[in-house]
Coordinates of C-alpha atoms in Angstrom, one line a residue:
Chain A
X1 CA -15.7 -12.5 -36.4
X2 CA -12.2 -12.1 -35.2
X3 CA -10.8 -15.0 -33.2
X4 CA -10.0 -14.2 -29.6
X5 CA -6.3 -13.6 -28.8
X6 CA -4.4 -16.9 -28.1
X7 CA -3.7 -15.9 -24.5
X8 CA -7.5 -15.4 -23.9
X9 CA -8.2 -18.7 -25.6
X10 CA -5.7 -20.8 -23.6
X11 CA -6.5 -18.9 -20.3
X12 CA -10.2 -19.2 -20.9
X13 CA -9.9 -22.9 -21.6
X14 CA -7.9 -23.6 -18.4
X15 CA -10.3 -21.5 -16.2
X16 CA -13.3 -23.0 -17.9
X17 CA -12.0 -26.5 -17.2
X18 CA -11.4 -25.5 -13.5
X19 CA -14.9 -24.2 -13.2
X20 CA -16.3 -27.5 -14.6
X21 CA -14.2 -29.7 -12.4
X22 CA -15.1 -27.6 -9.3
X23 CA -18.9 -27.8 -10.1
X24 CA -18.8 -31.5 -10.9
X25 CA -16.9 -32.3 -7.7
X26 CA -19.9 -30.9 -5.7
X27 CA -22.0 -33.7 -7.2
X28 CA -19.6 -36.5 -7.9
X29 CA -16.0 -37.6 -7.3
X30 CA -14.6 -41.0 -8.2
X31 CA -14.2 -41.9 -4.5
X32 CA -15.1 -40.2 -1.3
X33 CA -12.2 -37.7 -0.8
X34 CA -12.1 -38.3 2.9
X35 CA -12.5 -42.1 3.0
X36 CA -9.4 -43.9 4.4
X37 CA -8.2 -47.2 3.1
X38 CA -5.1 -48.6 4.7
X39 CA -4.9 -51.4 2.1
X40 CA -4.4 -48.9 -0.7
X41 CA -1.8 -46.7 1.1
X42 CA 0.6 -44.7 -1.1
X43 CA -0.6 -46.6 -4.3
X44 CA 1.0 -45.4 -7.5
X45 CA -1.3 -44.1 -10.3
X46 CA -3.3 -47.0 -11.8
X47 CA -6.6 -47.8 -13.5
X48 CA -8.2 -48.0 -10.1
X49 CA -6.8 -44.7 -8.8
X50 CA -5.8 -42.5 -11.8
X51 CA -3.6 -40.2 -9.8
X52 CA -2.7 -42.7 -7.0
X53 CA -3.5 -42.5 -3.3
X54 CA -2.0 -40.7 -0.4
X55 CA -0.5 -41.9 2.9
X56 CA -4.0 -42.7 4.2
X57 CA -5.1 -44.5 1.0
X58 CA -7.3 -41.6 0.0
X59 CA -7.9 -41.1 -3.8
X60 CA -5.7 -38.2 -5.0
X61 CA -8.0 -37.4 -8.0
X62 CA -11.0 -37.1 -5.8
X63 CA -9.2 -35.0 -3.3
X64 CA -7.9 -32.7 -6.1
X65 CA -11.4 -32.3 -7.4
X66 CA -12.8 -31.5 -3.9
X67 CA -9.8 -29.2 -3.4
X68 CA -10.6 -27.3 -6.6
X69 CA -14.1 -26.6 -5.3
X70 CA -12.8 -25.3 -2.0
X71 CA -10.1 -23.1 -3.6
X72 CA -12.5 -21.6 -6.1
X73 CA -15.2 -20.9 -3.5
X74 CA -12.7 -19.3 -1.0
X75 CA -11.2 -17.3 -3.8
X76 CA -14.5 -16.1 -5.2
X77 CA -15.9 -15.1 -1.8
X78 CA -12.6 -13.4 -0.9
X79 CA -12.5 -11.4 -4.1
X80 CA -16.2 -10.5 -3.6
X81 CA -15.5 -9.3 -0.1
X82 CA -12.4 -7.3 -1.1
X83 CA -14.2 -5.7 -4.1
X84 CA -17.3 -4.7 -2.1
X85 CA -15.3 -3.4 0.9
X86 CA -12.9 -1.5 -1.3
X87 CA -15.6 -0.1 -3.5
X88 CA -17.6 1.2 -0.6
X89 CA -14.4 2.8 1.0
X90 CA -13.2 4.2 -2.3
X91 CA -16.6 5.7 -3.3
X92 CA -17.1 7.2 0.1
X93 CA -13.6 8.6 0.3
X94 CA -13.8 10.1 -3.2
X95 CA -17.2 11.4 -2.5
X96 CA -16.6 13.3 0.7
X97 CA -13.0 14.5 -0.2
X98 CA -11.3 16.9 2.1
X99 CA -9.5 15.8 5.3
X100 CA -11.7 12.7 5.7
X101 CA -10.6 11.5 2.3
X102 CA -7.0 12.2 3.1
X103 CA -7.2 10.4 6.4
X104 CA -8.8 7.3 4.9
X105 CA -6.4 7.2 2.0
X106 CA -3.3 7.7 4.3
X107 CA -4.5 4.7 6.3
X108 CA -5.3 2.8 3.1
X109 CA -1.9 3.4 1.7
X110 CA -0.2 2.4 4.9
X111 CA -2.1 -1.0 4.7
X112 CA -0.6 -1.3 1.2
X113 CA 2.8 -1.0 2.9
X114 CA 2.4 -4.5 4.2
X115 CA 4.1 -6.6 1.6
X116 CA 2.6 -9.9 0.2
X117 CA 0.6 -12.0 2.5
X118 CA 2.1 -10.3 5.6
X119 CA -1.1 -8.4 6.5
X120 CA -3.2 -11.6 5.9
X121 CA -0.9 -13.5 8.2
X122 CA -1.3 -10.8 10.9
X123 CA -5.0 -10.8 10.5
X124 CA -5.1 -14.6 10.7
X125 CA -3.4 -14.4 14.0
X126 CA -6.3 -12.3 15.2
X127 CA -9.3 -14.0 13.5
X128 CA -8.1 -17.6 13.7
X129 CA -6.8 -20.0 11.0
X130 CA -9.8 -21.6 9.3
X131 CA -11.9 -21.3 6.2
X132 CA -13.8 -18.1 7.3
X133 CA -10.7 -16.7 8.9
X134 CA -8.9 -16.9 5.5
X135 CA -11.8 -15.2 3.6
X136 CA -11.9 -12.4 6.2
X137 CA -8.2 -12.0 6.4
X138 CA -7.5 -12.0 2.7
X139 CA -10.6 -10.0 1.9
X140 CA -9.5 -7.2 4.3
X141 CA -5.9 -7.5 3.1
X142 CA -6.8 -7.0 -0.6
X143 CA -9.5 -4.3 -0.1
X144 CA -7.0 -1.4 0.0
X145 CA -5.9 -1.9 -3.6
X146 CA -9.6 -1.8 -4.7
X147 CA -10.3 1.3 -2.6
X148 CA -7.4 3.1 -4.3
X149 CA -8.6 2.4 -7.8
X150 CA -12.2 3.2 -7.2
X151 CA -11.3 6.5 -5.5
X152 CA -9.0 7.4 -8.3
X153 CA -11.8 6.8 -10.8
X154 CA -14.2 8.8 -8.8
X155 CA -11.9 11.8 -8.5
X156 CA -11.1 11.7 -12.2
X157 CA -14.7 11.5 -13.2
X158 CA -16.5 13.9 -10.8
X159 CA -15.4 17.1 -12.7
X160 CA -16.5 15.7 -16.1
X161 CA -19.4 17.2 -18.0
X162 CA -21.8 14.2 -17.8
X163 CA -21.4 14.2 -14.0
X164 CA -22.2 17.9 -13.8
X165 CA -25.1 17.3 -16.2
X166 CA -26.5 14.7 -13.8
X167 CA -26.2 17.2 -10.9
X168 CA -27.8 20.0 -12.9
X169 CA -30.7 17.7 -13.7
X170 CA -31.4 17.6 -10.0
X171 CA -30.2 14.1 -9.3
X172 CA -29.0 13.6 -5.8
X173 CA -25.2 13.2 -5.2
X174 CA -25.8 9.5 -4.1
X175 CA -27.8 8.7 -7.3
X176 CA -25.1 10.3 -9.4
X177 CA -22.4 8.2 -7.7
X178 CA -24.2 4.9 -8.1
X179 CA -25.8 5.5 -11.5
X180 CA -23.0 7.3 -13.4
X181 CA -19.7 7.0 -11.5
X182 CA -19.9 3.4 -10.3
X183 CA -20.4 1.9 -13.8
X184 CA -17.3 3.6 -15.0
X185 CA -15.3 1.7 -12.3
X186 CA -16.3 -1.6 -13.6
X187 CA -13.7 -1.9 -16.4
X188 CA -10.7 -1.3 -14.1
X189 CA -12.3 -3.4 -11.4
X190 CA -12.7 -6.3 -13.8
X191 CA -9.0 -6.3 -14.6
X192 CA -8.1 -6.0 -10.9
X193 CA -10.6 -8.7 -9.8
X194 CA -9.2 -11.2 -12.4
X195 CA -5.7 -10.8 -11.2
X196 CA -6.9 -10.7 -7.6
X197 CA -8.5 -14.1 -8.1
X198 CA -5.1 -15.4 -8.9
X199 CA -3.4 -13.7 -6.0
X200 CA -6.0 -14.9 -3.6
X201 CA -5.8 -18.5 -4.9
X202 CA -2.1 -18.4 -4.5
X203 CA -2.3 -16.8 -1.0
X204 CA -4.9 -19.4 0.0
X205 CA -2.7 -22.3 -1.2
X206 CA 0.3 -20.7 0.5
X207 CA -1.5 -20.3 3.8
X208 CA -2.9 -23.9 3.6
X209 CA 0.7 -25.1 2.8
X210 CA 1.9 -23.3 5.9
X211 CA -0.9 -25.1 7.9
X212 CA -2.7 -21.8 8.5
X213 CA -5.5 -22.4 6.0
X214 CA -8.4 -24.9 5.7
X215 CA -7.5 -27.5 8.4
X216 CA -7.2 -31.2 7.3
X217 CA -8.8 -33.6 6.6
X218 CA -10.7 -31.3 4.2
X219 CA -8.5 -31.3 1.1
X220 CA -7.1 -28.2 -0.5
X221 CA -4.3 -28.1 -3.0
X222 CA -2.1 -26.3 -0.5
X223 CA -2.5 -28.7 2.4
X224 CA -2.2 -31.7 0.0
X225 CA 1.2 -30.4 -1.0
X226 CA 2.2 -29.8 2.6
X227 CA 1.1 -33.3 3.5
X228 CA 3.1 -34.8 0.6
X229 CA 6.5 -33.5 1.9
X230 CA 7.4 -36.5 4.2
X231 CA 6.5 -39.0 1.5
X232 CA 7.8 -37.2 -1.6
X233 CA 10.8 -39.6 -2.0
X234 CA 8.5 -42.7 -2.2
X235 CA 5.3 -41.2 -3.7
X236 CA 6.3 -38.5 -6.2
X237 CA 2.7 -38.2 -7.5
X238 CA 1.6 -36.7 -4.2
X239 CA 3.9 -33.7 -4.7
X240 CA 3.4 -33.4 -8.5
X241 CA -0.4 -33.2 -9.1
X242 CA -1.6 -30.6 -6.5
X243 CA 1.2 -28.2 -7.6
X244 CA 0.3 -28.8 -11.3
X245 CA -3.3 -27.9 -10.5
X246 CA -2.2 -24.6 -8.8
X247 CA 0.2 -23.7 -11.5
X248 CA -2.2 -24.4 -14.4
X249 CA -4.9 -22.3 -12.6
X250 CA -2.5 -19.4 -12.1
X251 CA -1.3 -19.7 -15.7
X252 CA -4.9 -19.5 -16.8
X253 CA -5.6 -16.4 -14.7
X254 CA -2.4 -14.7 -15.8
X255 CA -3.1 -15.3 -19.5
X256 CA -6.7 -14.2 -19.0
X257 CA -5.6 -11.1 -17.1
X258 CA -3.1 -10.2 -19.9
X259 CA -5.9 -10.5 -22.5
X260 CA -8.3 -8.4 -20.5
X261 CA -5.7 -5.7 -19.9
X262 CA -4.9 -5.6 -23.6
X263 CA -8.6 -5.2 -24.3
X264 CA -9.7 -2.8 -21.6
X265 CA -6.6 -0.7 -20.8
X266 CA -6.5 2.0 -23.5
X267 CA -2.9 2.7 -22.8
X268 CA -2.0 -0.7 -24.0
X269 CA -3.9 -0.4 -27.3
X270 CA -1.6 -0.6 -30.2
X271 CA 1.2 -1.9 -28.0
X272 CA 0.8 -5.3 -29.6
Chain B
X1 CA 18.2 16.6 -6.0
X2 CA 18.5 17.4 -2.2
X3 CA 15.0 18.7 -2.2
X4 CA 13.7 15.5 -4.0
X5 CA 15.5 13.3 -1.5
X6 CA 14.2 15.3 1.5
X7 CA 10.6 15.3 0.3
X8 CA 10.8 11.6 -0.4
X9 CA 12.2 10.8 3.1
X10 CA 9.6 13.0 4.8
X11 CA 6.9 11.3 2.8
X12 CA 7.7 8.0 4.4
X13 CA 7.3 9.2 8.0
X14 CA 3.5 9.3 8.0
X15 CA 3.4 5.8 6.4
X16 CA 5.7 4.4 9.1
X17 CA 3.6 6.0 11.8
X18 CA 0.3 4.7 10.4
X19 CA 1.9 1.2 10.0
X20 CA 2.7 1.3 13.7
X21 CA -0.8 2.3 14.6
X22 CA -2.2 -0.5 12.4
X23 CA 0.1 -3.1 14.0
X24 CA -0.6 -1.7 17.5
X25 CA -4.4 -1.8 16.8
X26 CA -4.3 -5.3 15.2
X27 CA -3.2 -7.0 18.4
X28 CA -5.6 -4.9 20.5
X29 CA -8.4 -6.4 18.3
X30 CA -7.9 -9.8 20.0
X31 CA -10.4 -10.1 22.8
X32 CA -8.9 -10.2 26.2
X33 CA -6.4 -8.4 28.3
X34 CA -3.3 -7.4 26.3
X35 CA -1.0 -7.9 29.2
X36 CA -2.2 -11.6 29.7
X37 CA -2.0 -12.1 25.9
X38 CA 1.6 -10.8 25.9
X39 CA 2.7 -13.0 28.7
X40 CA 1.0 -16.2 27.7
X41 CA -0.6 -19.0 29.7
X42 CA 2.1 -19.4 32.3
X43 CA 1.9 -15.8 33.5
X44 CA 1.4 -15.1 37.3
X45 CA -1.1 -12.5 38.5
X46 CA 1.9 -10.4 39.7
X47 CA 3.7 -10.4 36.4
X48 CA 0.4 -9.5 34.6
X49 CA -0.2 -6.6 37.0
X50 CA 3.4 -5.5 36.5
X51 CA 3.1 -5.6 32.7
X52 CA -0.3 -3.9 32.8
X53 CA 1.4 -1.0 34.7
X54 CA 4.3 -0.9 32.2
X55 CA 1.9 -0.8 29.2
X56 CA -0.2 1.8 30.9
X57 CA -3.3 -0.2 30.5
X58 CA -5.1 1.8 33.1
X59 CA -4.7 4.9 30.9
X60 CA -6.4 6.0 27.7
X61 CA -5.6 4.2 24.4
X62 CA -3.6 7.2 22.9
X63 CA -1.4 7.2 26.0
X64 CA -1.0 3.4 25.7
X65 CA 0.1 3.9 22.1
X66 CA 2.5 6.6 23.2
X67 CA 4.2 4.3 25.7
X68 CA 4.3 1.5 23.1
X69 CA 5.6 3.7 20.4
X70 CA 8.3 5.2 22.8
X71 CA 9.5 1.7 23.5
X72 CA 9.5 0.9 19.7
X73 CA 11.7 3.9 19.0
X74 CA 14.1 2.6 21.6
X75 CA 14.1 -0.7 19.8
X76 CA 12.2 -2.4 22.6
X77 CA 9.6 -4.7 20.9
X78 CA 8.9 -6.7 24.1
X79 CA 9.8 -10.2 25.0
X80 CA 8.9 -13.5 23.3
X81 CA 6.4 -15.5 25.3
X82 CA 8.0 -18.8 24.4
X83 CA 11.7 -18.2 24.5
X84 CA 11.7 -15.2 26.9
X85 CA 14.2 -13.6 24.5
X86 CA 14.0 -10.0 23.6
X87 CA 12.1 -9.7 20.3
X88 CA 14.3 -7.4 18.2
X89 CA 17.6 -9.5 18.5
X90 CA 15.5 -12.6 17.7
X91 CA 14.1 -11.0 14.6
X92 CA 17.5 -9.6 13.4
X93 CA 19.1 -13.0 13.8
X94 CA 16.4 -14.6 11.6
X95 CA 16.2 -11.6 9.2
X96 CA 19.8 -12.0 8.2
X97 CA 19.1 -15.6 7.0
X98 CA 16.1 -14.6 4.9
X99 CA 17.7 -11.4 3.6
X100 CA 20.7 -13.2 2.1
X101 CA 18.5 -15.6 0.2
X102 CA 16.1 -12.8 -1.1
X103 CA 18.9 -10.4 -2.0
X104 CA 21.0 -12.9 -4.0
X105 CA 18.0 -14.3 -5.7
X106 CA 16.6 -10.9 -6.8
X107 CA 20.0 -9.6 -7.9
X108 CA 20.6 -12.7 -10.1
X109 CA 17.1 -12.6 -11.5
X110 CA 17.5 -9.0 -12.4
X111 CA 20.8 -9.6 -14.1
X112 CA 19.1 -12.2 -16.3
X113 CA 15.6 -10.9 -16.7
X114 CA 16.2 -7.2 -17.5
X115 CA 18.4 -7.8 -20.6
X116 CA 16.0 -10.6 -21.6
X117 CA 13.0 -8.3 -21.3
X118 CA 14.6 -5.6 -23.3
X119 CA 15.6 -8.1 -25.9
X120 CA 12.0 -9.4 -26.1
X121 CA 10.7 -5.9 -26.5
X122 CA 13.2 -5.1 -29.2
X123 CA 12.3 -8.3 -31.1
X124 CA 8.5 -7.7 -30.4
X125 CA 6.2 -10.3 -31.9
X126 CA 9.0 -12.5 -33.2
X127 CA 9.2 -16.1 -32.1
X128 CA 12.0 -15.1 -29.7
X129 CA 9.7 -12.5 -28.0
X130 CA 6.8 -15.0 -27.8
X131 CA 9.0 -17.7 -26.3
X132 CA 10.5 -15.4 -23.8
X133 CA 7.1 -14.1 -22.7
X134 CA 5.7 -17.7 -22.6
X135 CA 8.6 -18.9 -20.4
X136 CA 8.2 -15.8 -18.1
X137 CA 4.5 -16.3 -17.8
X138 CA 5.0 -19.9 -17.0
X139 CA 7.6 -19.2 -14.3
X140 CA 5.4 -16.6 -12.8
X141 CA 2.5 -19.0 -12.6
X142 CA 4.4 -21.7 -10.6
X143 CA 4.1 -21.1 -6.9
X144 CA 7.4 -20.9 -5.1
X145 CA 6.5 -23.7 -2.7
X146 CA 5.9 -26.1 -5.5
X147 CA 8.9 -25.0 -7.6
X148 CA 11.0 -25.5 -4.4
X149 CA 9.5 -29.0 -3.9
X150 CA 10.3 -29.9 -7.6
X151 CA 13.9 -28.7 -7.3
X152 CA 14.2 -30.6 -4.1
X153 CA 12.9 -33.7 -5.7
X154 CA 15.2 -33.4 -8.7
X155 CA 18.5 -32.1 -7.4
X156 CA 18.2 -33.3 -3.9
X157 CA 16.5 -36.8 -4.0
X158 CA 17.1 -37.9 -7.6
X159 CA 20.5 -36.6 -8.6
X160 CA 21.6 -36.2 -4.9
X161 CA 23.7 -33.1 -5.9
X162 CA 22.5 -30.9 -3.1
X163 CA 21.7 -31.3 0.5
X164 CA 17.9 -31.7 0.8
X165 CA 16.7 -29.6 3.7
X166 CA 18.2 -27.6 6.6
X167 CA 20.5 -24.7 7.2
X168 CA 24.1 -24.2 8.1
X169 CA 25.5 -20.8 8.8
X170 CA 27.9 -19.6 6.2
X171 CA 30.1 -18.1 8.9
X172 CA 30.5 -21.5 10.5
X173 CA 31.0 -23.6 7.4
X174 CA 31.2 -21.6 4.2
X175 CA 31.0 -24.4 1.7
X176 CA 28.1 -26.3 3.4
X177 CA 26.3 -23.0 4.1
X178 CA 26.3 -22.1 0.4
X179 CA 25.2 -25.6 -0.7
X180 CA 22.2 -25.4 1.6
X181 CA 21.2 -22.0 0.1
X182 CA 21.5 -23.0 -3.5
X183 CA 18.0 -24.5 -3.9
X184 CA 16.1 -21.8 -2.0
X185 CA 17.9 -19.1 -4.0
X186 CA 17.3 -20.9 -7.2
X187 CA 13.6 -21.2 -6.4
X188 CA 13.1 -17.5 -5.9
X189 CA 15.5 -16.7 -8.8
X190 CA 13.4 -18.7 -11.3
X191 CA 10.1 -17.3 -10.0
X192 CA 11.2 -13.6 -10.1
X193 CA 12.7 -13.9 -13.6
X194 CA 9.1 -14.2 -14.8
X195 CA 8.0 -11.1 -12.9
X196 CA 10.9 -8.9 -13.8
X197 CA 11.2 -10.0 -17.5
X198 CA 7.6 -9.1 -18.2
X199 CA 8.0 -5.7 -16.6
X200 CA 11.2 -4.9 -18.4
X201 CA 9.6 -5.9 -21.7
X202 CA 6.5 -3.8 -21.1
X203 CA 8.3 -0.6 -20.1
X204 CA 10.8 -1.0 -23.0
X205 CA 7.9 -1.4 -25.4
X206 CA 6.4 1.8 -24.1
X207 CA 9.6 3.8 -24.6
X208 CA 10.4 2.3 -28.0
X209 CA 7.2 3.9 -29.3
X210 CA 8.3 7.4 -28.4
X211 CA 9.4 10.0 -30.9
X212 CA 12.9 10.4 -29.6
X213 CA 13.6 6.8 -30.5
X214 CA 12.4 7.3 -34.0
X215 CA 14.7 10.4 -34.1
X216 CA 17.7 8.4 -32.8
X217 CA 17.1 5.8 -35.5
X218 CA 16.6 8.5 -38.2
X219 CA 20.0 10.0 -37.1
X220 CA 21.4 6.7 -38.4
X221 CA 22.5 5.2 -35.0
X222 CA 23.0 1.5 -34.9
X223 CA 20.1 -0.5 -33.3
X224 CA 22.2 -1.5 -30.3
X225 CA 23.1 2.1 -29.7
X226 CA 19.4 3.1 -29.9
X227 CA 18.4 0.3 -27.6
X228 CA 21.1 0.5 -24.9
X229 CA 22.1 4.2 -24.9
X230 CA 18.7 5.7 -25.6
X231 CA 15.8 3.4 -24.8
X232 CA 17.2 1.4 -21.9
X233 CA 17.9 4.2 -19.4
X234 CA 14.3 5.5 -19.6
X235 CA 12.8 2.0 -19.8
X236 CA 14.7 0.8 -16.7
X237 CA 12.9 3.1 -14.2
X238 CA 9.6 1.2 -13.8
X239 CA 11.6 -2.1 -13.6
X240 CA 13.8 -0.6 -10.9
X241 CA 10.7 0.3 -8.9
X242 CA 9.3 -3.2 -9.4
X243 CA 12.6 -4.7 -8.1
X244 CA 12.0 -2.8 -4.8
X245 CA 8.5 -4.1 -4.6
X246 CA 9.7 -7.7 -5.3
X247 CA 12.2 -7.5 -2.6
X248 CA 9.6 -6.5 0.0
X249 CA 7.0 -9.0 -1.3
X250 CA 9.5 -11.8 -1.0
X251 CA 10.3 -10.9 2.5
X252 CA 6.6 -10.9 3.3
X253 CA 6.0 -14.2 1.6
X254 CA 9.2 -16.1 2.2
X255 CA 7.7 -18.3 4.9
X256 CA 6.6 -20.9 2.3
X257 CA 10.1 -21.3 0.8
X258 CA 11.6 -21.5 4.2
X259 CA 9.0 -24.2 5.1
X260 CA 9.9 -26.3 2.0
X261 CA 13.7 -26.2 2.8
X262 CA 13.3 -26.0 6.6
X263 CA 15.3 -22.8 6.9
X264 CA 15.0 -20.9 10.2
X265 CA 14.3 -17.5 8.6
X266 CA 12.1 -14.6 9.5
X267 CA 9.0 -16.0 7.7
X268 CA 9.2 -19.2 9.6
X269 CA 9.6 -17.2 12.9
X270 CA 6.4 -15.4 12.1
X271 CA 4.4 -18.5 11.2
X272 CA 5.7 -20.4 14.2
X273 CA 4.7 -17.5 16.4
X274 CA 1.2 -17.5 14.9
X275 CA 0.9 -21.2 15.8
X276 CA 2.2 -20.5 19.3
X277 CA 0.2 -17.3 19.8
X278 CA 3.4 -15.6 20.6
X279 CA 1.9 -12.1 20.1
X280 CA 5.0 -10.0 20.9
X281 CA 6.9 -11.8 18.2
X282 CA 4.0 -11.6 15.7
X283 CA 3.8 -7.9 16.3
X284 CA 7.5 -7.4 16.0
X285 CA 7.8 -9.4 12.8
X286 CA 5.0 -7.5 11.1
X287 CA 6.4 -4.1 12.1
X288 CA 9.9 -5.2 11.1
X289 CA 8.9 -6.4 7.6
X290 CA 6.6 -3.5 6.9
X291 CA 9.3 -1.0 8.0
X292 CA 11.9 -2.8 5.9
X293 CA 9.6 -2.7 2.9
X294 CA 9.0 1.1 3.3
X295 CA 12.8 1.6 3.7
X296 CA 13.7 -0.5 0.7
X297 CA 11.2 1.4 -1.4
X298 CA 12.7 4.7 -0.1
X299 CA 16.2 3.6 -1.0
X300 CA 15.0 2.5 -4.5
X301 CA 13.3 5.8 -5.0
X302 CA 16.3 7.7 -3.9
X303 CA 18.4 5.8 -6.5
X304 CA 15.9 6.4 -9.2
X305 CA 17.4 9.7 -10.4
X306 CA 20.6 7.9 -11.4
X307 CA 18.7 6.4 -14.3
X308 CA 16.1 9.0 -14.8
X309 CA 17.1 12.5 -13.6
X310 CA 13.7 13.9 -14.7
X311 CA 12.0 12.9 -11.4
X312 CA 14.0 15.4 -9.4
X313 CA 12.7 18.3 -11.5
X314 CA 9.1 18.0 -10.2

């Protein structure tokens, strides 16, 4: 058996570790991530508190673990929402074709003209800044890129022989779409969903950092970093560890995404 | 060439139009009367009625959009609820601050990352290539708000070389103004090096595999002539497009960096307006950034034939 590529190995390890920490934190954290302790305010990392405590004496390690669970859940739900929404739109648009398709895609592409997290910020202003608001806003904001890929795949496939064959066999148009076209969208969607998990996690942390995400006291890596700013001179660890968590997660996703693209994108075959 | 330019310019008109519809629709999704929303809590019944008439709220939605879009074309984006200032001048004043940071950072990052990416592709699979890609992937993975915080911690608090947070206009005090901008620019610069280097490397790799490169080598040209005279021009196209996207994305996401360094830029204006429910400003910022993004990409595309004249032939 061939060993997996080094980027897949490192990326997989980082993301696997994240998944374990996020699951464990649902059952156990060293301390209650929300419990205040004014005696242990801004304590440096020690045997008692491995990663120190924050300005309210809350254990940083416990908060990071709980934050991992929050971030992973929000990101997974958001990606699921964006992929389902985008797939439905893309399949429908590629299926009906004609002016309906052109109208949907014109609107879709215009939504892609909102750069970065701008569209999500605008949607948050409408739906309200909280956990569900973030999922809804980011899910809608990232759906257009999914719709575009699915529609492209549908259009490129629907003139192929095996699709005509399915029609000739008397299968309904809807059955053909779901049974034969949709499975062919899975490879490009996997690559996209992997990168998207990273974008969403970054967007969620950014929004939490801005104070537009999950509201305190619930810990997220983003709002922990935001909360660390006034104390960063005296309690460096508050600003270091949450950022390290975000960066390592994103590094894992980027490496995993590269490995997946090398494997699934035929254009890149032989490039390495 | 002229045909290419005209087609490309005309193509962006529907996008701008639909972006306007989307932003118009977005604020209308909020439950409640748009006029009361636009005026905030302190509005009097008389001023609400006045604005309702001006927005044409008693007429059909397409007519309302027409009135709104007409005002937009005149540069009238309404009035801020909080400061009572006209929205467009407010945005322009903040935009200039953000734009200088973004432009300088992306220009510097391109100057470093494009040659580095080409070099990595040329030395593919050597330790030089692997380390360049590793550094780029690492830089790419560090969120700007944390990178900014680290720089602030190191250069601001530990070494005390640079002022920690705040903003001084360069026009008022050139030296202090530049010093305050060094860290925000450095933050974006480091982050974008990662993005641009990887793209420059990937597109160079794709070109280096083509037959005309083999031909150029077979002619006996030196490696540097092959690389810079033959490969680079064709390989730079995708990177050039990416630089346009990066500029727009930074403008859309600069709020976090502005928050780290307490800079009163456009991103901060948008976020503060979301907190304050200052809907005219939210609407104005979204429109302004989306329009800027479309225009930047238009300009980027119009410059594309300089590197790769083939696009004008289609």
